[in-house]
Amino acid sequence: MKFTVPQKDFLGILQKLFAVVPSKTTHPILNSILFSLQGDTLSLTTTDLEISLAVSLKVTGEADGELAIPAKRLLDIVKELDEGAVMLQTSKGNQVELRSGSSNFNIPSDPAEQFPELPKINVDTELEMNGDRLKSHIDRLAFAVSSDELRPVLTGVYFEFGESCLTLVATDGHRLVRIRDEQTGGHQALGSVIVPVKALNLLAKSVSGDTIVFGMARNHIVFRMGDDVLYSRLIEGKYPAVEGVIPQDNSNILQGNRAGIQRMIKQVSHCANTITRQINLALEENKLTVSAEDSEVGSRGRSEMDVDYNGDSIEIAFNSSYLEQLMKHVGTEDVVMKFGTPDRAALILPEVNAEQEETLMLLMPVRLMR
Amino acid sequence: MAFAPEDWNEKLRRKFSELSRADSLAGLEKESDRRPDDDEPSILHIDMDAFFAAVEQRDNPSLRGLPLIIGGIVDEKGARGVVTTCSYEARPYGIHAGMPLSRAWTLCPHGTFIKGSRGKYGSASMEVMALLRRFSPELEPVSIDEAFLNVTRCHRVQGSSRCIAEEIQATMERELGLTCSIGIGSNRLLAKMASKMRKPAGIFELPLAKAHEVLAPMPVSKMHGIGEATTAGLNRLGIHTLGELADFPQEVLIRRFGSHGGRNLKKLAAGLGSRVVKPFGYRREEKSIGQERTFGRDQSSLAAISAELLHLCEKVGHRLRQGDWLGRTLTLRLRDADFQTCTRQARLPEATQCDKELHKTAMALLQRNWQSGQALRLVGVSVSGLIRLEGTGIQGSLLEGTAGVRDQRVDQALDAINDVFGSGSIARCNAHFRRNMRVESGAGQAVSGGILSRSGSVTGAGAIGNHSGRL
């Protein structure tokens, strides 16, 4: 194998691939990138066995071939090279030679056969979607998934392809974000799937305004963006029924400046217990008071703000980091919060929804014991 | 004008300290008036001799002079669990605390085996501690049968440390009919080491000046704080005695045992330890709360293991609630029939003190680390990452709706009943029936979620709040 490629293009693509390389693995070969050159097309693949990314790059090819090269070492070297052409070729033994200007590097490689084969996926159904739109959805809900490996279904984002819309849900059991996208309807044949959040974060990183094509196979989802293909295994299991959890009759409605409320929460949270992060919200007519206290260290904080509120006087406690994160992702200037009783979930909504879209956030309060 | 007694005390104390300072300033206190041990801290470590066995023998004269073994479970098939204590008469047979009861049974088949009663030992322990407190207020009980006593400031009135120790032994024997061994040291470590030297009913003094001489020939494994693994590590470095350890270069120890471990080993070898005795009323901060149980016979059915875990989680949950703690991490301990132990941890979805939440995580860990049908000898559950509940609440769960609130009420109702009528008066059915569970029937599943009272009636979990008043 021998080819020449501009350093900038090479670095960009290596960085994209490196995001898939697992940080810890029992199979050392997964730390490598599979290189495959045919004519002037270089195909590159990485996988962690759950998620695989295959991309291709135009190069000046001289000799076809296939090889697996350790990703980290290659990336570290290419990062430090001057802009200009980089030449890569196989040399004797299992070495690869990398040349750029007057620099010359030799790094070990492995035969391509050792690299796991990508799943042969027969895509049953496909659907097109605007890349930016999907990225915006992911940015607004990926933070809410759980990292609890004992509840694997909650570690992914739930996609439900309905007749009139695509519904996306992320929850860790304490907070929930649901986005309904009415522009992407009519694909009920795709059913519903749970996609690992790592795959979606990768997708959000590499997607641009182009169209994205989703394909669904038995236990995989495939995203195609131009020449790049991202495969991900789906999370098996039944996603909890979230519709029943969404309160319908939270009649105490607050509307206020989102950035202001978020700042207030952040300020006061510095006085909250660092483990429970509990803050208390007191709602009175047109006034919101946020307070926190840590009796262990003796800190106390309190902040007030004018808001539109005509409901009952309520005191309700939340985990400040959950609430702050939700506020951050609301996206509009004003936020609408709907409360029921202090032990029921509160709804957090944007003041207005984007076109053909509906966002809903839900946060379970902290139950006071005494 | 009336003074509150506190004011008087305070005034007297201040006056007294002024006077004594004035005395020493004026050179009134002659060197010869001072006792040699006035400056050197003097810590006593009081270790009761074969405590549980001694209590049993005291209360039941027919047991005196017999090899008496206490611990675990004794049933028709023999003994399970481990030896908690054995009388000195049993020791020549090679029996020691921590040994599997089955082994003790083989070594001394004619011995008397008793399951023992925690309550009895608990109250005996309280009597012991109350007695010790008469000698110095600076008493720190470290377990049910041992305590540290700081007598540094008691010499003027009560004489030397040895006098105090002799007086403690005499009083203990006279008033409580129990014997103890006492170590006298310049710090806790030396006191602890000294109390082991003249067991039973002995007294041994180990001041820092004599520490090297006494400790140097001892094998490293005899040192408090050096366990099996560290001993093996030290032996590999060619270190067998504490003297060799004291002379060994610290850098090498640090490289092998880490910065903290290496330094600590050097300190141990030199006999250096803490002198702080936390006085009465000081509550040691708990780091974890756990319970474990050795089965009466090895269990291999999921239903039986799950039931035992539920029972343990109920106990751990109860203690969390008693202490106003929330736990964040759960540790599951499994030991199979071949004594292979597996310890696995998981972070709880949310800090909790709820029995069912603990059980759910314990079960998830079990499913990942236990092969169906594998026989288990012991299961244990412990919760760490404890947070004080004071003024805080519990994060609610979206997916369980009001179940969290209901579970909390059930826990509180069970606690209230068990506190009044005794531990185990009421339990969830699975936990209650765990002993009779048949291996294949999975009987526990059938009554899952119900609650059983001691009278035998079953009520639904949700209804317990209403029924509790009638018990």
mmCIF file of N, CA and C in Angstrom, chain A residues 77 80-82 87 97-105:
data_model
loop_
_atom_site.group_PDB
_atom_site.id
_atom_site.type_symbol
_atom_site.label_atom_id
_atom_site.label_comp_id
_atom_site.label_asym_id
_atom_site.label_seq_id
_atom_site.Cartn_x
_atom_site.Cartn_y
_atom_site.Cartn_z
ATOM 1 N N ILE A 77 1.248 11.492 15.595
ATOM 2 C CA ILE A 77 2.304 11.924 14.679
ATOM 3 C C ILE A 77 1.747 12.912 13.644
ATOM 4 N N GLU A 80 1.312 16.494 14.604
ATOM 5 C CA GLU A 80 2.501 17.338 14.747
ATOM 6 C C GLU A 80 3.173 17.689 13.418
ATOM 7 N N LEU A 81 2.695 17.101 12.317
ATOM 8 C CA LEU A 81 3.369 17.338 11.035
ATOM 9 C C LEU A 81 3.025 18.713 10.471
ATOM 10 N N ASP A 82 3.937 19.191 9.601
ATOM 11 C CA ASP A 82 3.664 20.457 8.913
ATOM 12 C C ASP A 82 2.588 20.214 7.872
ATOM 13 N N MET A 87 3.155 11.111 2.931
ATOM 14 C CA MET A 87 3.207 9.874 2.162
ATOM 15 C C MET A 87 3.216 8.708 3.143
ATOM 16 N N GLU A 97 5.689 3.104 6.853
ATOM 17 C CA GLU A 97 6.553 4.279 6.840
ATOM 18 C C GLU A 97 5.729 5.512 6.504
ATOM 19 N N LEU A 98 5.997 6.562 7.260
ATOM 20 C CA LEU A 98 5.251 7.806 7.084
ATOM 21 C C LEU A 98 6.283 8.887 6.787
ATOM 22 N N ARG A 99 6.083 9.620 5.680
ATOM 23 C CA ARG A 99 7.048 10.673 5.346
ATOM 24 C C ARG A 99 6.321 11.987 5.158
ATOM 25 N N SER A 100 6.968 13.055 5.652
ATOM 26 C CA SER A 100 6.429 14.389 5.447
ATOM 27 C C SER A 100 7.612 15.334 5.459
ATOM 28 N N GLY A 101 7.835 16.025 4.332
ATOM 29 C CA GLY A 101 9.006 16.902 4.222
ATOM 30 C C GLY A 101 10.258 16.095 4.495
ATOM 31 N N SER A 102 11.046 16.556 5.476
ATOM 32 C CA SER A 102 12.283 15.841 5.764
ATOM 33 C C SER A 102 12.120 14.893 6.952
ATOM 34 N N SER A 103 10.883 14.694 7.427
ATOM 35 C CA SER A 103 10.658 13.786 8.551
ATOM 36 C C SER A 103 10.255 12.418 8.047
ATOM 37 N N ASN A 104 10.555 11.452 8.885
ATOM 38 C CA ASN A 104 10.339 10.075 8.461
ATOM 39 C C ASN A 104 10.051 9.235 9.702
ATOM 40 N N PHE A 105 8.965 8.480 9.683
ATOM 41 C CA PHE A 105 8.562 7.702 10.855
ATOM 42 C C PHE A 105 8.239 6.273 10.459
#
